[in-house]
CSV table of N, CA and C and ligand atoms in Angstrom, one decimal:
chain,number,residue,atom,x,y,z
Q,1,MET,N,77.2,7.3,-39.8
Q,1,MET,CA,78.7,7.3,-39.8
Q,1,MET,C,79.3,8.6,-40.2
Q,2,GLU,N,78.5,9.2,-41.1
Q,2,GLU,CA,79.0,10.5,-41.6
Q,2,GLU,C,79.0,11.5,-40.5
Q,3,ARG,N,78.0,11.4,-39.6
Q,3,ARG,CA,77.9,12.3,-38.4
Q,3,ARG,C,79.2,12.2,-37.5
Q,4,LEU,N,79.7,11.0,-37.4
Q,4,LEU,CA,80.9,10.8,-36.6
Q,4,LEU,C,82.1,11.6,-37.1
Q,5,TYR,N,82.2,11.6,-38.4
Q,5,TYR,CA,83.3,12.3,-39.1
Q,5,TYR,C,83.1,13.8,-39.1
Q,6,ASN,N,81.8,14.3,-39.2
Q,6,ASN,CA,81.6,15.7,-39.3
Q,6,ASN,C,81.6,16.4,-38.0
Q,7,ARG,N,81.5,15.7,-36.9
Q,7,ARG,CA,81.6,16.3,-35.6
Q,7,ARG,C,82.9,16.9,-35.3
Q,8,SER,N,82.9,17.8,-34.3
Q,8,SER,CA,84.2,18.4,-33.9
Q,8,SER,C,84.7,17.7,-32.7
Q,9,TYR,N,86.1,17.5,-32.6
Q,9,TYR,CA,86.7,16.8,-31.5
Q,9,TYR,C,87.9,17.6,-31.1
Q,10,PHE,N,88.5,17.3,-29.9
Q,10,PHE,CA,89.7,18.1,-29.5
Q,10,PHE,C,90.9,17.7,-30.4
Q,11,PHE,N,90.7,16.6,-31.2
Q,11,PHE,CA,91.8,16.2,-32.1
Q,11,PHE,C,91.5,16.5,-33.5
Q,12,ASP,N,90.7,17.5,-33.8
Q,12,ASP,CA,90.4,17.9,-35.1
Q,12,ASP,C,91.6,18.2,-36.0
Q,13,GLN,N,92.7,18.7,-35.3
Q,13,GLN,CA,93.9,19.0,-36.1
Q,13,GLN,C,94.9,17.8,-36.0
Q,14,GLY,N,94.4,16.6,-35.5
Q,14,GLY,CA,95.2,15.4,-35.4
Q,14,GLY,C,96.0,15.4,-34.2
Q,15,LEU,N,96.7,14.2,-34.0
Q,15,LEU,CA,97.5,14.0,-32.8
Q,15,LEU,C,98.8,13.3,-33.2
Q,16,HIS,N,99.9,13.7,-32.6
Q,16,HIS,CA,101.1,13.0,-32.9
Q,16,HIS,C,101.3,11.8,-31.9
Q,17,PHE,N,101.8,10.7,-32.5
Q,17,PHE,CA,102.0,9.5,-31.7
Q,17,PHE,C,103.1,8.6,-32.4
Q,18,GLU,N,104.0,8.2,-31.6
Q,18,GLU,CA,104.9,7.1,-32.1
Q,18,GLU,C,105.4,6.3,-30.8
Q,19,CYS,N,105.1,5.0,-30.9
Q,19,CYS,CA,105.4,4.2,-29.7
Q,19,CYS,C,106.9,4.2,-29.5
Q,20,GLN,N,107.3,4.4,-28.2
Q,20,GLN,CA,108.8,4.5,-27.9
Q,20,GLN,C,109.2,3.1,-27.3
Q,21,ARG,N,108.3,2.2,-27.4
Q,21,ARG,CA,108.6,0.8,-26.9
Q,21,ARG,C,109.2,0.8,-25.5
Q,22,CYS,N,108.6,1.7,-24.6
Q,22,CYS,CA,109.1,1.8,-23.2
Q,22,CYS,C,108.5,0.7,-22.4
Q,23,GLY,N,107.3,0.1,-22.8
Q,23,GLY,CA,106.7,-1.0,-22.0
Q,23,GLY,C,105.8,-0.5,-20.9
Q,24,VAL,N,105.6,0.8,-20.7
Q,24,VAL,CA,104.8,1.2,-19.6
Q,24,VAL,C,103.4,0.7,-19.7
Q,25,CYS,N,102.8,0.6,-20.9
Q,25,CYS,CA,101.4,0.2,-21.1
Q,25,CYS,C,101.3,-1.4,-21.0
Q,26,CYS,N,102.5,-2.0,-21.0
Q,26,CYS,CA,102.5,-3.5,-21.0
Q,26,CYS,C,102.8,-4.0,-19.5
Q,27,THR,N,103.1,-3.1,-18.7
Q,27,THR,CA,103.5,-3.4,-17.3
Q,27,THR,C,102.6,-2.6,-16.3
Q,28,GLY,N,102.9,-2.6,-15.1
Q,28,GLY,CA,102.2,-1.8,-14.1
Q,28,GLY,C,100.9,-2.4,-13.7
Q,29,ASP,N,100.0,-1.6,-13.4
Q,29,ASP,CA,98.7,-2.0,-12.8
Q,29,ASP,C,98.1,-3.1,-13.7
Q,30,PRO,N,97.5,-4.2,-13.1
Q,30,PRO,CA,96.8,-5.2,-13.9
Q,30,PRO,C,95.7,-4.6,-14.6
Q,31,GLY,N,95.4,-5.2,-15.8
Q,31,GLY,CA,94.3,-4.7,-16.6
Q,31,GLY,C,93.9,-5.7,-17.6
Q,32,ILE,N,92.9,-5.4,-18.4
Q,32,ILE,CA,92.5,-6.3,-19.5
Q,32,ILE,C,93.4,-6.1,-20.7
Q,33,ILE,N,93.8,-7.2,-21.3
Q,33,ILE,CA,94.5,-7.2,-22.6
Q,33,ILE,C,93.7,-8.1,-23.5
Q,34,TYR,N,92.7,-7.4,-24.1
Q,34,TYR,CA,91.7,-8.2,-24.9
Q,34,TYR,C,92.3,-8.8,-26.1
Q,35,VAL,N,91.9,-10.1,-26.3
Q,35,VAL,CA,92.2,-10.9,-27.5
Q,35,VAL,C,90.9,-11.4,-28.0
Q,36,ASP,N,90.6,-11.1,-29.2
Q,36,ASP,CA,89.4,-11.6,-29.9
Q,36,ASP,C,89.7,-13.0,-30.2
Q,37,ARG,N,88.6,-13.8,-30.3
Q,37,ARG,CA,88.7,-15.2,-30.7
Q,37,ARG,C,89.4,-15.4,-32.0
Q,38,ASP,N,89.1,-14.5,-32.9
Q,38,ASP,CA,89.7,-14.6,-34.3
Q,38,ASP,C,91.2,-14.4,-34.3
Q,39,GLU,N,91.7,-13.7,-33.2
Q,39,GLU,CA,93.2,-13.4,-33.2
Q,39,GLU,C,94.0,-14.5,-32.6
Q,40,VAL,N,93.3,-15.5,-31.9
Q,40,VAL,CA,94.0,-16.5,-31.2
Q,40,VAL,C,94.9,-17.4,-32.1
Q,41,PRO,N,94.4,-17.9,-33.2
Q,41,PRO,CA,95.2,-18.8,-34.0
Q,41,PRO,C,96.5,-18.1,-34.5
Q,42,ARG,N,96.5,-16.9,-34.9
Q,42,ARG,CA,97.7,-16.3,-35.4
Q,42,ARG,C,98.8,-16.1,-34.3
Q,43,ILE,N,98.4,-15.8,-33.1
Q,43,ILE,CA,99.4,-15.7,-32.0
Q,43,ILE,C,99.9,-17.1,-31.7
Q,44,ALA,N,99.0,-18.1,-31.6
Q,44,ALA,CA,99.4,-19.4,-31.3
Q,44,ALA,C,100.4,-19.9,-32.3
Q,45,GLU,N,100.1,-19.6,-33.6
Q,45,GLU,CA,101.0,-20.1,-34.7
Q,45,GLU,C,102.3,-19.5,-34.6
Q,46,CYS,N,102.4,-18.2,-34.2
Q,46,CYS,CA,103.6,-17.5,-34.1
Q,46,CYS,C,104.5,-18.1,-33.0
Q,47,LEU,N,103.8,-18.6,-32.0
Q,47,LEU,CA,104.6,-19.3,-30.9
Q,47,LEU,C,104.7,-20.8,-31.1
Q,48,SER,N,104.2,-21.3,-32.2
Q,48,SER,CA,104.3,-22.7,-32.5
Q,48,SER,C,103.7,-23.5,-31.4
Q,49,VAL,N,102.5,-23.1,-30.9
Q,49,VAL,CA,101.8,-23.8,-29.9
Q,49,VAL,C,100.4,-24.1,-30.4
Q,50,GLU,N,99.9,-25.3,-30.0
Q,50,GLU,CA,98.5,-25.7,-30.3
Q,50,GLU,C,97.6,-24.6,-29.7
Q,51,VAL,N,96.5,-24.3,-30.5
Q,51,VAL,CA,95.6,-23.3,-30.0
Q,51,VAL,C,95.0,-23.6,-28.6
Q,52,SER,N,94.6,-24.8,-28.4
Q,52,SER,CA,94.0,-25.2,-27.1
Q,52,SER,C,95.1,-25.0,-25.9
Q,53,LEU,N,96.3,-25.4,-26.2
Q,53,LEU,CA,97.4,-25.2,-25.2
Q,53,LEU,C,97.7,-23.7,-25.0
Q,54,PHE,N,97.7,-23.0,-26.1
Q,54,PHE,CA,97.9,-21.5,-26.0
Q,54,PHE,C,96.9,-20.9,-25.1
Q,55,ILE,N,95.6,-21.2,-25.3
Q,55,ILE,CA,94.5,-20.7,-24.5
Q,55,ILE,C,94.7,-21.0,-23.0
Q,56,GLU,N,95.0,-22.3,-22.8
Q,56,GLU,CA,95.1,-22.7,-21.4
Q,56,GLU,C,96.3,-22.0,-20.7
Q,57,LYS,N,97.3,-21.9,-21.4
Q,57,LYS,CA,98.6,-21.4,-20.8
Q,57,LYS,C,98.6,-19.9,-20.6
Q,58,TYR,N,98.1,-19.2,-21.6
Q,58,TYR,CA,98.3,-17.7,-21.7
Q,58,TYR,C,97.1,-16.8,-21.5
Q,59,LEU,N,95.9,-17.4,-21.7
Q,59,LEU,CA,94.7,-16.6,-21.7
Q,59,LEU,C,93.7,-17.0,-20.6
Q,60,TYR,N,92.8,-16.1,-20.3
Q,60,TYR,CA,91.6,-16.4,-19.5
Q,60,TYR,C,90.4,-15.8,-20.2
Q,61,PRO,N,89.2,-16.4,-20.0
Q,61,PRO,CA,88.0,-15.9,-20.7
Q,61,PRO,C,87.7,-14.5,-20.3
Q,62,TYR,N,87.4,-13.7,-21.2
Q,62,TYR,CA,86.9,-12.3,-20.9
Q,62,TYR,C,85.9,-11.9,-21.9
Q,63,ARG,N,84.7,-11.6,-21.4
Q,63,ARG,CA,83.6,-11.2,-22.3
Q,63,ARG,C,83.5,-12.2,-23.5
Q,64,ALA,N,83.5,-11.6,-24.7
Q,64,ALA,CA,83.3,-12.5,-25.9
Q,64,ALA,C,84.5,-13.2,-26.3
Q,65,GLY,N,85.7,-12.8,-25.7
Q,65,GLY,CA,86.9,-13.4,-26.1
Q,65,GLY,C,87.8,-13.8,-24.9
Q,66,TYR,N,89.0,-13.3,-24.9
Q,66,TYR,CA,89.9,-13.6,-23.8
Q,66,TYR,C,90.7,-12.4,-23.4
Q,67,SER,N,91.4,-12.5,-22.3
Q,67,SER,CA,92.4,-11.5,-21.9
Q,67,SER,C,93.7,-12.3,-21.7
Q,68,ILE,N,94.8,-11.6,-22.0
Q,68,ILE,CA,96.1,-12.3,-21.7
Q,68,ILE,C,96.4,-12.3,-20.2
Q,69,LYS,N,97.0,-13.4,-19.7
Q,69,LYS,CA,97.3,-13.4,-18.3
Q,69,LYS,C,98.5,-12.5,-18.0
Q,70,GLU,N,98.6,-12.1,-16.8
Q,70,GLU,CA,99.7,-11.2,-16.3
Q,70,GLU,C,100.4,-11.8,-15.2
Q,71,HIS,N,101.7,-11.4,-15.0
Q,71,HIS,CA,102.5,-11.8,-13.9
Q,71,HIS,C,101.9,-11.1,-12.6
Q,72,SER,N,102.3,-11.5,-11.5
Q,72,SER,CA,101.8,-10.9,-10.2
Q,72,SER,C,102.0,-9.4,-10.1
Q,73,ASP,N,103.1,-8.9,-10.8
Q,73,ASP,CA,103.3,-7.5,-10.8
Q,73,ASP,C,102.6,-6.7,-11.9
Q,74,GLY,N,101.7,-7.4,-12.6
Q,74,GLY,CA,100.9,-6.7,-13.6
Q,74,GLY,C,101.5,-6.8,-15.0
Q,75,ARG,N,102.7,-7.3,-15.1
Q,75,ARG,CA,103.3,-7.4,-16.4
Q,75,ARG,C,102.7,-8.4,-17.3
Q,76,CYS,N,102.4,-8.0,-18.5
Q,76,CYS,CA,101.8,-8.9,-19.5
Q,76,CYS,C,102.7,-10.2,-19.6
Q,77,PHE,N,102.1,-11.3,-19.8
Q,77,PHE,CA,102.8,-12.6,-19.9
Q,77,PHE,C,103.8,-12.5,-21.1
Q,78,PHE,N,103.5,-11.7,-22.1
Q,78,PHE,CA,104.3,-11.7,-23.3
Q,78,PHE,C,105.3,-10.5,-23.3
Q,79,TYR,N,105.4,-9.9,-22.1
Q,79,TYR,CA,106.4,-8.8,-22.1
Q,79,TYR,C,107.7,-9.3,-21.4
Q,80,ASP,N,108.8,-9.2,-22.1
Q,80,ASP,CA,110.0,-9.6,-21.5
Q,80,ASP,C,111.1,-8.7,-22.1
Q,81,ASP,N,111.3,-7.5,-21.5
Q,81,ASP,CA,112.1,-6.5,-22.0
Q,81,ASP,C,111.7,-6.1,-23.4
Q,82,GLY,N,110.5,-6.1,-23.6
Q,82,GLY,CA,109.9,-5.8,-24.9
Q,82,GLY,C,108.8,-6.8,-25.2
Q,83,CYS,N,107.9,-6.5,-26.2
Q,83,CYS,CA,106.8,-7.4,-26.5
Q,83,CYS,C,107.4,-8.6,-27.3
Q,84,THR,N,107.1,-9.8,-26.8
Q,84,THR,CA,107.7,-11.0,-27.5
Q,84,THR,C,106.8,-11.5,-28.6
Q,85,ILE,N,105.6,-10.8,-28.7
Q,85,ILE,CA,104.7,-11.2,-29.9
Q,85,ILE,C,104.4,-10.0,-30.7
Q,86,TYR,N,105.3,-9.1,-30.7
Q,86,TYR,CA,105.0,-7.8,-31.3
Q,86,TYR,C,104.3,-7.8,-32.7
Q,87,PRO,N,104.9,-8.6,-33.7
Q,87,PRO,CA,104.3,-8.6,-35.0
Q,87,PRO,C,102.8,-9.2,-35.1
Q,88,VAL,N,102.5,-10.0,-34.1
Q,88,VAL,CA,101.1,-10.6,-34.1
Q,88,VAL,C,100.3,-10.2,-32.9
Q,89,ARG,N,100.8,-9.1,-32.2
Q,89,ARG,CA,100.1,-8.7,-31.0
Q,89,ARG,C,98.6,-8.4,-31.3
Q,90,PRO,N,97.8,-8.5,-30.2
Q,90,PRO,CA,96.3,-8.3,-30.5
Q,90,PRO,C,96.0,-6.8,-30.9
Q,91,ASP,N,94.9,-6.6,-31.6
Q,91,ASP,CA,94.5,-5.3,-32.0
Q,91,ASP,C,94.3,-4.3,-30.8
Q,92,HIS,N,94.0,-4.9,-29.7
Q,92,HIS,CA,93.8,-4.1,-28.5
Q,92,HIS,C,95.2,-3.3,-28.2
Q,93,CYS,N,96.3,-4.0,-28.4
Q,93,CYS,CA,97.6,-3.4,-28.2
Q,93,CYS,C,98.0,-2.5,-29.4
Q,94,LYS,N,97.7,-3.0,-30.6
Q,94,LYS,CA,98.0,-2.3,-31.8
Q,94,LYS,C,97.3,-0.9,-31.9
Q,95,THR,N,96.1,-0.8,-31.4
Q,95,THR,CA,95.4,0.4,-31.5
Q,95,THR,C,95.6,1.4,-30.3
Q,96,TYR,N,96.3,1.0,-29.3
Q,96,TYR,CA,96.7,1.9,-28.2
Q,96,TYR,C,97.6,3.0,-28.7
Q,97,PRO,N,97.4,4.2,-28.3
Q,97,PRO,CA,96.5,4.7,-27.3
Q,97,PRO,C,95.2,5.2,-27.8
Q,98,PHE,N,94.9,4.9,-29.1
Q,98,PHE,CA,93.7,5.5,-29.7
Q,98,PHE,C,92.4,4.7,-29.4
Q,99,TRP,N,92.2,4.6,-28.1
Q,99,TRP,CA,91.0,3.9,-27.6
Q,99,TRP,C,89.9,4.9,-27.3
Q,100,PHE,N,88.7,4.4,-27.5
Q,100,PHE,CA,87.5,5.3,-27.3
Q,100,PHE,C,87.6,6.0,-25.9
Q,101,GLU,N,87.9,5.2,-24.9
Q,101,GLU,CA,87.9,5.7,-23.5
Q,101,GLU,C,89.0,6.8,-23.4
Q,102,ASN,N,90.1,6.7,-24.1
Q,102,ASN,CA,91.2,7.6,-24.0
Q,102,ASN,C,90.9,8.9,-24.7
Q,103,LEU,N,90.0,8.8,-25.7
Q,103,LEU,CA,89.7,10.0,-26.5
Q,103,LEU,C,88.4,10.7,-26.2
Q,104,ARG,N,87.9,10.3,-25.0
Q,104,ARG,CA,86.6,10.9,-24.6
Q,104,ARG,C,86.7,12.4,-24.3
Q,105,SER,N,87.9,12.8,-23.8
Q,105,SER,CA,88.0,14.2,-23.5
Q,105,SER,C,89.5,14.5,-23.6
Q,106,VAL,N,89.8,15.8,-23.8
Q,106,VAL,CA,91.2,16.3,-23.8
Q,106,VAL,C,91.9,16.0,-22.5
Q,107,LYS,N,91.0,16.1,-21.4
Q,107,LYS,CA,91.6,15.9,-20.0
Q,107,LYS,C,92.1,14.5,-19.9
Q,108,LYS,N,91.3,13.5,-20.4
Q,108,LYS,CA,91.8,12.1,-20.4
Q,108,LYS,C,93.0,11.9,-21.2
Q,109,TRP,N,93.0,12.5,-22.4
Q,109,TRP,CA,94.2,12.4,-23.3
Q,109,TRP,C,95.5,12.9,-22.6
Q,110,ARG,N,95.3,14.1,-22.0
Q,110,ARG,CA,96.5,14.8,-21.4
Q,110,ARG,C,97.0,13.9,-20.2
Q,111,ARG,N,96.0,13.3,-19.4
Q,111,ARG,CA,96.4,12.5,-18.3
Q,111,ARG,C,97.2,11.3,-18.8
Q,112,LEU,N,96.7,10.7,-19.9
Q,112,LEU,CA,97.4,9.6,-20.5
Q,112,LEU,C,98.8,9.9,-21.1
Q,113,SER,N,98.9,11.2,-21.6
Q,113,SER,CA,100.2,11.6,-22.2
Q,113,SER,C,101.3,11.7,-21.1
Q,114,ARG,N,100.9,11.8,-19.8
Q,114,ARG,CA,101.9,11.8,-18.7
Q,114,ARG,C,102.4,10.4,-18.5
Q,115,GLU,N,101.7,9.4,-18.9
Q,115,GLU,CA,102.1,8.0,-18.7
Q,115,GLU,C,102.8,7.4,-20.0
Q,116,CYS,N,102.3,7.8,-21.1
Q,116,CYS,CA,102.8,7.3,-22.4
Q,116,CYS,C,103.7,8.3,-23.1
Q,117,PRO,N,105.0,8.1,-23.1
Q,117,PRO,CA,105.9,9.0,-23.7
Q,117,PRO,C,105.8,9.1,-25.2
Q,118,GLY,N,105.1,8.2,-25.8
Q,118,GLY,CA,104.9,8.2,-27.3
Q,118,GLY,C,103.9,9.3,-27.8
Q,119,ILE,N,103.1,9.7,-26.8
Q,119,ILE,CA,102.1,10.7,-27.2
Q,119,ILE,C,102.8,12.1,-27.3
Q,120,GLY,N,102.6,12.7,-28.5
Q,120,GLY,CA,103.2,14.0,-28.8
Q,120,GLY,C,104.4,13.8,-29.7
Q,121,CYS,N,104.8,12.5,-29.9
Q,121,CYS,CA,106.0,12.3,-30.7
Q,121,CYS,C,105.6,11.7,-32.1
Q,122,GLY,N,106.5,11.8,-33.0
Q,122,GLY,CA,106.3,11.0,-34.3
Q,122,GLY,C,105.3,11.6,-35.2
Q,123,PRO,N,104.8,10.8,-36.1
Q,123,PRO,CA,103.9,11.2,-37.2
Q,123,PRO,C,102.5,11.8,-36.6
Q,124,LEU,N,101.9,12.6,-37.4
Q,124,LEU,CA,100.6,13.2,-37.1
Q,124,LEU,C,99.5,12.2,-37.6
Q,125,TYR,N,98.7,11.8,-36.7
Q,125,TYR,CA,97.5,11.0,-37.0
Q,125,TYR,C,96.4,12.0,-37.3
Q,126,SER,N,95.8,12.0,-38.4
Q,126,SER,CA,94.7,12.9,-38.7
Q,126,SER,C,93.4,12.5,-38.0
Q,127,LYS,N,92.5,13.4,-37.9
Q,127,LYS,CA,91.2,13.1,-37.2
Q,127,LYS,C,90.6,11.8,-37.9
Q,128,GLU,N,90.6,11.8,-39.2
Q,128,GLU,CA,90.0,10.7,-40.0
Q,128,GLU,C,90.7,9.4,-39.6
Q,129,LYS,N,92.0,9.4,-39.5
Q,129,LYS,CA,92.7,8.2,-39.3
Q,129,LYS,C,92.4,7.7,-37.8
Q,130,ILE,N,92.4,8.7,-36.9
Q,130,ILE,CA,92.1,8.3,-35.5
Q,130,ILE,C,90.7,7.7,-35.4
Q,131,LEU,N,89.7,8.3,-36.1
Q,131,LEU,CA,88.3,7.8,-36.0
Q,131,LEU,C,88.2,6.4,-36.6
Q,132,LYS,N,89.0,6.2,-37.7
Q,132,LYS,CA,89.0,4.9,-38.3
Q,132,LYS,C,89.6,3.8,-37.3
Q,133,ILE,N,90.7,4.2,-36.6
Q,133,ILE,CA,91.2,3.3,-35.6
Q,133,ILE,C,90.2,3.0,-34.5
Q,134,VAL,N,89.6,4.1,-34.0
Q,134,VAL,CA,88.6,3.9,-32.9
Q,134,VAL,C,87.5,3.0,-33.4
Q,135,GLN,N,87.0,3.2,-34.7
Q,135,GLN,CA,85.9,2.4,-35.2
Q,135,GLN,C,86.4,0.9,-35.3
Q,136,SER,N,87.6,0.7,-35.7
Q,136,SER,CA,88.1,-0.7,-35.9
Q,136,SER,C,88.1,-1.4,-34.5
Q,137,THR,N,88.1,-0.7,-33.4
Q,137,THR,CA,88.1,-1.4,-32.1
Q,137,THR,C,86.6,-1.6,-31.7
Q,138,MET,N,85.7,-1.0,-32.3
Q,138,MET,CA,84.3,-1.1,-31.9
Q,138,MET,C,83.7,-2.5,-32.0
Q,139,GLY,N,84.2,-3.3,-33.0
Q,139,GLY,CA,83.6,-4.6,-33.2
Q,139,GLY,C,83.8,-5.4,-31.9
Q,140,ALA,N,84.9,-5.3,-31.3
Q,140,ALA,CA,85.2,-6.1,-30.1
Q,140,ALA,C,84.3,-5.5,-28.9
Q,141,VAL,N,84.1,-4.2,-28.9
Q,141,VAL,CA,83.3,-3.6,-27.9
Q,141,VAL,C,81.8,-4.1,-28.0
Q,142,VAL,N,81.4,-4.1,-29.3
Q,142,VAL,CA,80.0,-4.6,-29.5
Q,142,VAL,C,79.8,-6.0,-29.1
Q,143,LYS,N,80.8,-6.9,-29.5
Q,143,LYS,CA,80.7,-8.3,-29.2
Q,143,LYS,C,80.7,-8.5,-27.7
Q,144,SER,N,81.5,-7.7,-27.0
Q,144,SER,CA,81.5,-7.7,-25.5
Q,144,SER,C,80.2,-7.4,-24.9
Q,145,TYR,N,79.6,-6.3,-25.5
Q,145,TYR,CA,78.3,-5.8,-25.1
Q,145,TYR,C,77.3,-6.9,-25.2
Q,146,LEU,N,77.3,-7.5,-26.4
Q,146,LEU,CA,76.3,-8.6,-26.7
Q,146,LEU,C,76.5,-9.7,-25.7
Q,147,ALA,N,77.7,-10.1,-25.5
Q,147,ALA,CA,78.0,-11.2,-24.6
Q,147,ALA,C,77.5,-10.9,-23.2
Q,148,ASP,N,77.7,-9.7,-22.7
Q,148,ASP,CA,77.3,-9.3,-21.4
Q,148,ASP,C,75.8,-9.3,-21.3
Q,149,ASN,N,75.1,-8.9,-22.4
Q,149,ASN,CA,73.6,-8.9,-22.3
Q,149,ASN,C,73.1,-10.3,-22.4
Q,150,GLU,N,73.8,-11.1,-23.1
Q,150,GLU,CA,73.4,-12.5,-23.1
Q,150,GLU,C,73.4,-13.1,-21.7
Q,151,LYS,N,74.5,-12.8,-21.0
Q,151,LYS,CA,74.7,-13.3,-19.6
Q,151,LYS,C,73.5,-12.8,-18.8
Q,152,ILE,N,73.2,-11.5,-18.9
Q,152,ILE,CA,72.2,-10.9,-18.2
Q,152,ILE,C,70.9,-11.5,-18.5
Q,153,TYR,N,70.6,-11.8,-19.8
Q,153,TYR,CA,69.4,-12.4,-20.2
Q,153,TYR,C,69.2,-13.8,-19.6
Q,154,TYR,N,70.3,-14.6,-19.6
Q,154,TYR,CA,70.2,-15.9,-19.1
Q,154,TYR,C,70.1,-15.9,-17.6
Q,155,SER,N,70.9,-15.1,-16.9
Q,155,SER,CA,70.8,-15.1,-15.5
Q,155,SER,C,69.5,-14.6,-14.9
Q,156,SER,N,68.8,-13.8,-15.7
Q,156,SER,CA,67.5,-13.3,-15.2
Q,156,SER,C,66.4,-14.3,-15.3
Q,157,GLU,N,66.7,-15.4,-16.0
Q,157,GLU,CA,65.6,-16.4,-16.2
Q,157,GLU,C,65.3,-17.2,-14.9
D,201,LIG,S1,103.4,3.5,-23.0
D,201,LIG,FE1,103.3,4.5,-25.0
D,201,LIG,S2,105.4,4.6,-25.7
D,201,LIG,FE2,105.4,3.2,-24.0
D,201,LIG,S3,105.2,1.1,-25.0
D,201,LIG,FE3,103.1,1.9,-24.5
D,201,LIG,S4,102.4,2.9,-26.3
D,201,LIG,FE4,104.6,2.7,-26.5
């Protein structure tokens, strides 16, 4: 883990970010909005819906957890002129844009900054803070990886 922090990245001096609540990342092209199984009860509770009904109505299975359903135009089911579950939104949304795939190269980050007006604004996230956020998302990635391999294992029998 120490190696992760000692390495040099394009964000060694940190990155500025502050969400402008524009909704660009919650709308547009369809995509995965990952919800870990552990996160389901808190969102269902916020909506005062039974967990099973919440899953049936708003989610579909994705890897080790779920993804939130989207409208036909790609808009998240919970986006209605703003995020309607903002205080309990999934970690996948909370950690955006500091996702592993977005931080792989400065080119990727710059491309993303053309879509997300929050990039370059607001407080400075230090390298350490960014790496911590990225690490916090890795649990879901690992679970997904294990689930995928489980599927591969079973299907190859
Ligand atoms: S695109 Fe960026 S600024 Fe807009 S809602 Fe998403 S994170 Fe916030």
